[in-house]
Amino acid sequence: MPSLATPFLLCLHLLAAALWVGGMATFHFAVRPAAVETLEPPQRLRMLCGALGRFFRWVTAAIVLLLATGFSMVALAGGMGAVHWHVHAMLGIAVVMMVIFAVIRRRHHAQMAEKVTAGDWKAAGAALGRIRQLVFINLWLGVAVFVIAVVGRSL
Ligand code: HEM
C-alpha cells in the first residue's frame, strides 16, 4: 500500500495556504470596503483592528503549519537537494511573505492598536492604510506561490 504521509501533509499544507491567502483576499476585497461604506471611523477602525488581530493569530498558526508540513514533505522526498525547483521558489517567496507579515503584525498592527486605544483615529487610519498596502502585496505573492506550486511542477 502506498504511504499516505505525503498526501496527508499536502492536505494540511493546502488548508493552511488557503486560510492565509483566502483570508487576505476576504479582508482586502470584502471586509475593509464594506466597513468603509457602513461605519464611521471610530467604529470602523476599532472593528478592523480587532478583526485583523484575530485573523493574524490564525495566520501565525497557518505559517507554523506551512513550514512544518512543507519541510516534512521535503524530508520525505530526500532533502532540498532532491526536490524540483518549484519547491525552492515556493520556499523563497513564502519567506518574503512571512517577513512582510511580521512587519505588518509587529509594527503596523501594533501601532494601529495603540492609536485606536488612544482614540487617535487619523493615526490609526494611516496605520491601517499601510497594513492594507502590505496585505495587498502579500496577497499577490501568495497567488504567485500557488501558480508556481501548481504550474511550476510540470515545467
Ligand atoms: C504561502 C506559502 C505557501 C503556499 C501558498 C504554498 C502552496 C503550495 C501548493 C498549492 C502546493 C501544491 C502543489 C501541487 O501539488 O501541485 C504546495 C506543495 C508543496 N509545498 Fe508549499 N506553499 C507554501 C509554502 C511552503 C513552504 C514554506 C515550504 C517549505 C519547504 C513548502 C513546501 C512544499 C512542498 C515540498 C510541496 C510538495 C511539492 C510537490 O509534490 O510538487 N511550501 N505548496
PDB file of C-alpha atoms and ligand atoms in Angstrom:
ATOM      1  CA  MET A   1       0.000   0.000   0.000  1.00  0.00           C
ATOM      2  CA  PRO A   2       1.471   3.452  -0.922  1.00  0.00           C
ATOM      3  CA  SER A   3       2.338   5.750   2.020  1.00  0.00           C
ATOM      4  CA  LEU A   4      -0.357   8.277   2.891  1.00  0.00           C
ATOM      5  CA  ALA A   5       2.119  10.560   4.708  1.00  0.00           C
ATOM      6  CA  THR A   6       2.795  12.934   1.806  1.00  0.00           C
ATOM      7  CA  PRO A   7      -0.868  13.284   0.658  1.00  0.00           C
ATOM      8  CA  PHE A   8      -1.894  13.899   4.284  1.00  0.00           C
ATOM      9  CA  LEU A   9       0.855  16.520   4.771  1.00  0.00           C
ATOM     10  CA  LEU A  10      -0.037  18.115   1.430  1.00  0.00           C
ATOM     11  CA  CYS A  11      -3.687  18.333   2.505  1.00  0.00           C
ATOM     12  CA  LEU A  12      -2.758  20.180   5.742  1.00  0.00           C
ATOM     13  CA  HIS A  13      -0.318  22.339   3.735  1.00  0.00           C
ATOM     14  CA  LEU A  14      -3.041  23.375   1.285  1.00  0.00           C
ATOM     15  CA  LEU A  15      -5.549  24.100   4.070  1.00  0.00           C
ATOM     16  CA  ALA A  16      -3.002  26.401   5.754  1.00  0.00           C
ATOM     17  CA  ALA A  17      -2.171  28.138   2.442  1.00  0.00           C
ATOM     18  CA  ALA A  18      -5.896  28.572   1.642  1.00  0.00           C
ATOM     19  CA  LEU A  19      -6.543  30.089   5.090  1.00  0.00           C
ATOM     20  CA  TRP A  20      -3.744  32.642   4.736  1.00  0.00           C
ATOM     21  CA  VAL A  21      -4.226  33.654   1.080  1.00  0.00           C
ATOM     22  CA  GLY A  22      -8.040  33.368   1.125  1.00  0.00           C
ATOM     23  CA  GLY A  23      -8.201  35.356   4.373  1.00  0.00           C
ATOM     24  CA  MET A  24      -6.174  38.188   2.832  1.00  0.00           C
ATOM     25  CA  ALA A  25      -8.495  38.265  -0.213  1.00  0.00           C
ATOM     26  CA  THR A  26     -11.580  38.388   2.053  1.00  0.00           C
ATOM     27  CA  PHE A  27     -10.102  41.249   4.075  1.00  0.00           C
ATOM     28  CA  HIS A  28      -8.960  43.218   1.025  1.00  0.00           C
ATOM     29  CA  PHE A  29     -11.942  42.793  -1.298  1.00  0.00           C
ATOM     30  CA  ALA A  30     -14.866  42.434   1.132  1.00  0.00           C
ATOM     31  CA  VAL A  31     -14.388  43.279   4.826  1.00  0.00           C
ATOM     32  CA  ARG A  32     -12.485  46.592   4.619  1.00  0.00           C
ATOM     33  CA  PRO A  33     -14.542  48.117   1.738  1.00  0.00           C
ATOM     34  CA  ALA A  34     -17.809  47.118   3.477  1.00  0.00           C
ATOM     35  CA  ALA A  35     -16.570  48.644   6.750  1.00  0.00           C
ATOM     36  CA  VAL A  36     -15.636  51.893   4.931  1.00  0.00           C
ATOM     37  CA  GLU A  37     -19.132  52.041   3.369  1.00  0.00           C
ATOM     38  CA  THR A  38     -21.108  51.345   6.520  1.00  0.00           C
ATOM     39  CA  LEU A  39     -19.197  52.501   9.608  1.00  0.00           C
ATOM     40  CA  GLU A  40     -17.934  55.815  10.949  1.00  0.00           C
ATOM     41  CA  PRO A  41     -14.138  55.997  11.582  1.00  0.00           C
ATOM     42  CA  PRO A  42     -14.184  55.186  15.337  1.00  0.00           C
ATOM     43  CA  GLN A  43     -16.359  52.058  14.940  1.00  0.00           C
ATOM     44  CA  ARG A  44     -14.682  51.054  11.679  1.00  0.00           C
ATOM     45  CA  LEU A  45     -11.125  51.313  12.990  1.00  0.00           C
ATOM     46  CA  ARG A  46     -11.974  49.556  16.262  1.00  0.00           C
ATOM     47  CA  MET A  47     -13.727  46.743  14.381  1.00  0.00           C
ATOM     48  CA  LEU A  48     -10.992  46.322  11.739  1.00  0.00           C
ATOM     49  CA  CYS A  49      -8.245  46.402  14.379  1.00  0.00           C
ATOM     50  CA  GLY A  50      -9.980  43.618  16.333  1.00  0.00           C
ATOM     51  CA  ALA A  51     -10.748  41.581  13.196  1.00  0.00           C
ATOM     52  CA  LEU A  52      -7.133  41.855  11.998  1.00  0.00           C
ATOM     53  CA  GLY A  53      -5.789  40.881  15.428  1.00  0.00           C
ATOM     54  CA  ARG A  54      -7.918  37.719  15.393  1.00  0.00           C
ATOM     55  CA  PHE A  55      -7.033  36.905  11.760  1.00  0.00           C
ATOM     56  CA  PHE A  56      -3.303  37.383  12.446  1.00  0.00           C
ATOM     57  CA  ARG A  57      -3.390  34.757  15.213  1.00  0.00           C
ATOM     58  CA  TRP A  58      -4.750  32.253  12.655  1.00  0.00           C
ATOM     59  CA  VAL A  59      -2.119  33.344  10.102  1.00  0.00           C
ATOM     60  CA  THR A  60       0.636  32.656  12.654  1.00  0.00           C
ATOM     61  CA  ALA A  61      -0.753  29.140  13.149  1.00  0.00           C
ATOM     62  CA  ALA A  62      -1.017  28.710   9.344  1.00  0.00           C
ATOM     63  CA  ILE A  63       2.647  29.739   8.929  1.00  0.00           C
ATOM     64  CA  VAL A  64       3.779  27.195  11.530  1.00  0.00           C
ATOM     65  CA  LEU A  65       1.730  24.525   9.720  1.00  0.00           C
ATOM     66  CA  LEU A  66       3.061  25.535   6.267  1.00  0.00           C
ATOM     67  CA  LEU A  67       6.666  25.316   7.455  1.00  0.00           C
ATOM     68  CA  ALA A  68       6.152  22.053   9.365  1.00  0.00           C
ATOM     69  CA  THR A  69       4.277  20.286   6.538  1.00  0.00           C
ATOM     70  CA  GLY A  70       6.472  21.820   3.788  1.00  0.00           C
ATOM     71  CA  PHE A  71       9.751  20.726   5.388  1.00  0.00           C
ATOM     72  CA  SER A  72       8.311  17.295   6.309  1.00  0.00           C
ATOM     73  CA  MET A  73       7.410  16.724   2.648  1.00  0.00           C
ATOM     74  CA  VAL A  74      10.900  17.889   1.635  1.00  0.00           C
ATOM     75  CA  ALA A  75      12.444  15.435   4.140  1.00  0.00           C
ATOM     76  CA  LEU A  76      10.268  12.582   2.794  1.00  0.00           C
ATOM     77  CA  ALA A  77      11.358  13.496  -0.752  1.00  0.00           C
ATOM     78  CA  GLY A  78      15.050  13.226   0.190  1.00  0.00           C
ATOM     79  CA  GLY A  79      16.013  16.795   1.201  1.00  0.00           C
ATOM     80  CA  MET A  80      16.229  20.206  -0.516  1.00  0.00           C
ATOM     81  CA  GLY A  81      18.835  18.865  -2.966  1.00  0.00           C
ATOM     82  CA  ALA A  82      16.361  16.288  -4.246  1.00  0.00           C
ATOM     83  CA  VAL A  83      13.290  18.483  -4.836  1.00  0.00           C
ATOM     84  CA  HIS A  84      12.186  20.244  -8.037  1.00  0.00           C
ATOM     85  CA  TRP A  85      12.969  23.982  -8.496  1.00  0.00           C
ATOM     86  CA  HIS A  86       9.334  24.936  -7.848  1.00  0.00           C
ATOM     87  CA  VAL A  87       9.742  23.930  -4.168  1.00  0.00           C
ATOM     88  CA  HIS A  88      12.811  26.210  -3.841  1.00  0.00           C
ATOM     89  CA  ALA A  89      10.820  29.065  -5.440  1.00  0.00           C
ATOM     90  CA  MET A  90       7.858  28.356  -3.128  1.00  0.00           C
ATOM     91  CA  LEU A  91      10.061  28.472  -0.059  1.00  0.00           C
ATOM     92  CA  GLY A  92      11.823  31.678  -1.198  1.00  0.00           C
ATOM     93  CA  ILE A  93       8.586  33.608  -1.852  1.00  0.00           C
ATOM     94  CA  ALA A  94       6.987  32.178   1.308  1.00  0.00           C
ATOM     95  CA  VAL A  95       9.890  33.517   3.395  1.00  0.00           C
ATOM     96  CA  VAL A  96       9.418  37.005   1.863  1.00  0.00           C
ATOM     97  CA  MET A  97       5.676  36.780   2.702  1.00  0.00           C
ATOM     98  CA  MET A  98       6.498  35.772   6.286  1.00  0.00           C
ATOM     99  CA  VAL A  99       8.853  38.743   6.738  1.00  0.00           C
ATOM    100  CA  ILE A 100       6.171  41.109   5.361  1.00  0.00           C
ATOM    101  CA  PHE A 101       3.609  39.507   7.697  1.00  0.00           C
ATOM    102  CA  ALA A 102       5.934  40.010  10.698  1.00  0.00           C
ATOM    103  CA  VAL A 103       6.308  43.721   9.783  1.00  0.00           C
ATOM    104  CA  ILE A 104       2.514  44.103   9.408  1.00  0.00           C
ATOM    105  CA  ARG A 105       1.790  42.426  12.715  1.00  0.00           C
ATOM    106  CA  ARG A 106       4.616  43.663  14.922  1.00  0.00           C
ATOM    107  CA  ARG A 107       4.940  47.211  13.596  1.00  0.00           C
ATOM    108  CA  HIS A 108       1.814  48.449  11.824  1.00  0.00           C
ATOM    109  CA  HIS A 109      -0.910  46.472  13.599  1.00  0.00           C
ATOM    110  CA  ALA A 110       0.678  47.147  16.999  1.00  0.00           C
ATOM    111  CA  GLN A 111       0.756  50.864  16.102  1.00  0.00           C
ATOM    112  CA  MET A 112      -2.858  50.762  14.932  1.00  0.00           C
ATOM    113  CA  ALA A 113      -3.978  49.101  18.187  1.00  0.00           C
ATOM    114  CA  GLU A 114      -2.117  51.720  20.211  1.00  0.00           C
ATOM    115  CA  LYS A 115      -3.724  54.604  18.270  1.00  0.00           C
ATOM    116  CA  VAL A 116      -7.204  53.037  18.450  1.00  0.00           C
ATOM    117  CA  THR A 117      -6.851  52.741  22.248  1.00  0.00           C
ATOM    118  CA  ALA A 118      -5.750  56.408  22.389  1.00  0.00           C
ATOM    119  CA  GLY A 119      -8.687  57.480  20.167  1.00  0.00           C
ATOM    120  CA  ASP A 120      -6.287  58.953  17.579  1.00  0.00           C
ATOM    121  CA  TRP A 121      -8.385  57.976  14.528  1.00  0.00           C
ATOM    122  CA  LYS A 122      -6.209  59.819  11.989  1.00  0.00           C
ATOM    123  CA  ALA A 123      -3.049  57.948  13.008  1.00  0.00           C
ATOM    124  CA  ALA A 124      -4.968  54.652  13.338  1.00  0.00           C
ATOM    125  CA  GLY A 125      -6.335  55.165   9.802  1.00  0.00           C
ATOM    126  CA  ALA A 126      -2.814  55.851   8.489  1.00  0.00           C
ATOM    127  CA  ALA A 127      -1.540  52.608  10.085  1.00  0.00           C
ATOM    128  CA  LEU A 128      -4.479  50.723   8.531  1.00  0.00           C
ATOM    129  CA  GLY A 129      -3.543  52.202   5.136  1.00  0.00           C
ATOM    130  CA  ARG A 130      -0.026  50.769   5.453  1.00  0.00           C
ATOM    131  CA  ILE A 131      -1.436  47.382   6.531  1.00  0.00           C
ATOM    132  CA  ARG A 132      -3.777  47.396   3.506  1.00  0.00           C
ATOM    133  CA  GLN A 133      -0.871  48.069   1.094  1.00  0.00           C
ATOM    134  CA  LEU A 134       1.310  45.321   2.580  1.00  0.00           C
ATOM    135  CA  VAL A 135      -1.572  42.804   2.714  1.00  0.00           C
ATOM    136  CA  PHE A 136      -2.219  43.566  -0.980  1.00  0.00           C
ATOM    137  CA  ILE A 137       1.435  42.795  -1.810  1.00  0.00           C
ATOM    138  CA  ASN A 138       1.324  39.579   0.221  1.00  0.00           C
ATOM    139  CA  LEU A 139      -1.941  38.570  -1.429  1.00  0.00           C
ATOM    140  CA  TRP A 140      -0.366  38.692  -4.902  1.00  0.00           C
ATOM    141  CA  LEU A 141       2.804  36.963  -3.686  1.00  0.00           C
ATOM    142  CA  GLY A 142       0.515  34.228  -2.303  1.00  0.00           C
ATOM    143  CA  VAL A 143      -1.240  33.922  -5.660  1.00  0.00           C
ATOM    144  CA  ALA A 144       2.206  33.695  -7.336  1.00  0.00           C
ATOM    145  CA  VAL A 145       3.173  30.862  -4.950  1.00  0.00           C
ATOM    146  CA  PHE A 146       0.006  28.940  -5.889  1.00  0.00           C
ATOM    147  CA  VAL A 147       0.751  29.374  -9.612  1.00  0.00           C
ATOM    148  CA  ILE A 148       4.409  28.363  -9.190  1.00  0.00           C
ATOM    149  CA  ALA A 149       3.466  25.411  -6.955  1.00  0.00           C
ATOM    150  CA  VAL A 150       0.878  24.011  -9.343  1.00  0.00           C
ATOM    151  CA  VAL A 151       2.119  25.046 -12.818  1.00  0.00           C
ATOM    152  CA  GLY A 152       5.843  25.032 -11.953  1.00  0.00           C
ATOM    153  CA  ARG A 153       5.882  21.344 -11.021  1.00  0.00           C
ATOM    154  CA  SER A 154       5.122  20.427 -14.672  1.00  0.00           C
ATOM    155  CA  LEU A 155       7.838  22.654 -16.161  1.00  0.00           C
TER     156      LEU A 155
HETATM  157  C1  HEM B   1       2.476  30.970   1.300  1.00  0.00           C
HETATM  158  C2  HEM B   1       3.145  29.861   1.447  1.00  0.00           C
HETATM  159  C3  HEM B   1       2.889  28.625   0.619  1.00  0.00           C
HETATM  160  C4  HEM B   1       1.899  28.349  -0.286  1.00  0.00           C
HETATM  161  C5  HEM B   1       0.740  29.266  -0.745  1.00  0.00           C
HETATM  162  C6  HEM B   1       2.143  27.008  -0.784  1.00  0.00           C
HETATM  163  C7  HEM B   1       1.339  26.358  -1.711  1.00  0.00           C
HETATM  164  C8  HEM B   1       1.528  25.063  -2.140  1.00  0.00           C
HETATM  165  C9  HEM B   1       0.696  24.382  -3.100  1.00  0.00           C
HETATM  166  C10 HEM B   1      -0.532  24.991  -3.819  1.00  0.00           C
HETATM  167  C11 HEM B   1       1.193  23.127  -3.273  1.00  0.00           C
HETATM  168  C12 HEM B   1       0.599  22.007  -4.143  1.00  0.00           C
HETATM  169  C13 HEM B   1       1.421  21.787  -5.387  1.00  0.00           C
HETATM  170  C14 HEM B   1       0.886  20.584  -6.160  1.00  0.00           C
HETATM  171  O1  HEM B   1       0.765  19.505  -5.562  1.00  0.00           O
HETATM  172  O2  HEM B   1       0.566  20.741  -7.349  1.00  0.00           O
HETATM  173  C15 HEM B   1       2.364  23.005  -2.416  1.00  0.00           C
HETATM  174  C16 HEM B   1       3.162  21.903  -2.306  1.00  0.00           C
HETATM  175  C17 HEM B   1       4.350  21.828  -1.607  1.00  0.00           C
HETATM  176  N1  HEM B   1       4.892  22.828  -0.800  1.00  0.00           N
HETATM  177 FE1  HEM B   1       4.119  24.670  -0.472  1.00  0.00          FE
HETATM  178  N2  HEM B   1       3.274  26.510  -0.179  1.00  0.00           N
HETATM  179  C18 HEM B   1       3.761  27.460   0.679  1.00  0.00           C
HETATM  180  C19 HEM B   1       4.870  27.364   1.496  1.00  0.00           C
HETATM  181  C20 HEM B   1       5.766  26.299   1.517  1.00  0.00           C
HETATM  182  C21 HEM B   1       6.944  26.206   2.359  1.00  0.00           C
HETATM  183  C22 HEM B   1       7.401  27.266   3.373  1.00  0.00           C
HETATM  184  C23 HEM B   1       7.532  25.020   2.081  1.00  0.00           C
HETATM  185  C24 HEM B   1       8.810  24.524   2.712  1.00  0.00           C
HETATM  186  C25 HEM B   1       9.746  23.934   2.049  1.00  0.00           C
HETATM  187  C26 HEM B   1       6.716  24.331   1.069  1.00  0.00           C
HETATM  188  C27 HEM B   1       6.968  23.085   0.519  1.00  0.00           C
HETATM  189  C28 HEM B   1       6.115  22.371  -0.297  1.00  0.00           C
HETATM  190  C29 HEM B   1       6.357  21.014  -0.816  1.00  0.00           C
HETATM  191  C30 HEM B   1       7.569  20.146  -0.505  1.00  0.00           C
HETATM  192  C31 HEM B   1       5.250  20.681  -1.629  1.00  0.00           C
HETATM  193  C32 HEM B   1       5.036  19.383  -2.429  1.00  0.00           C
HETATM  194  C33 HEM B   1       5.594  19.643  -3.815  1.00  0.00           C
HETATM  195  C34 HEM B   1       5.205  18.641  -4.848  1.00  0.00           C
HETATM  196  O3  HEM B   1       4.957  17.491  -4.505  1.00  0.00           O
HETATM  197  O4  HEM B   1       5.153  19.043  -6.033  1.00  0.00           O
HETATM  198  N3  HEM B   1       5.668  25.156   0.765  1.00  0.00           N
HETATM  199  N4  HEM B   1       2.547  24.209  -1.733  1.00  0.00           N
END
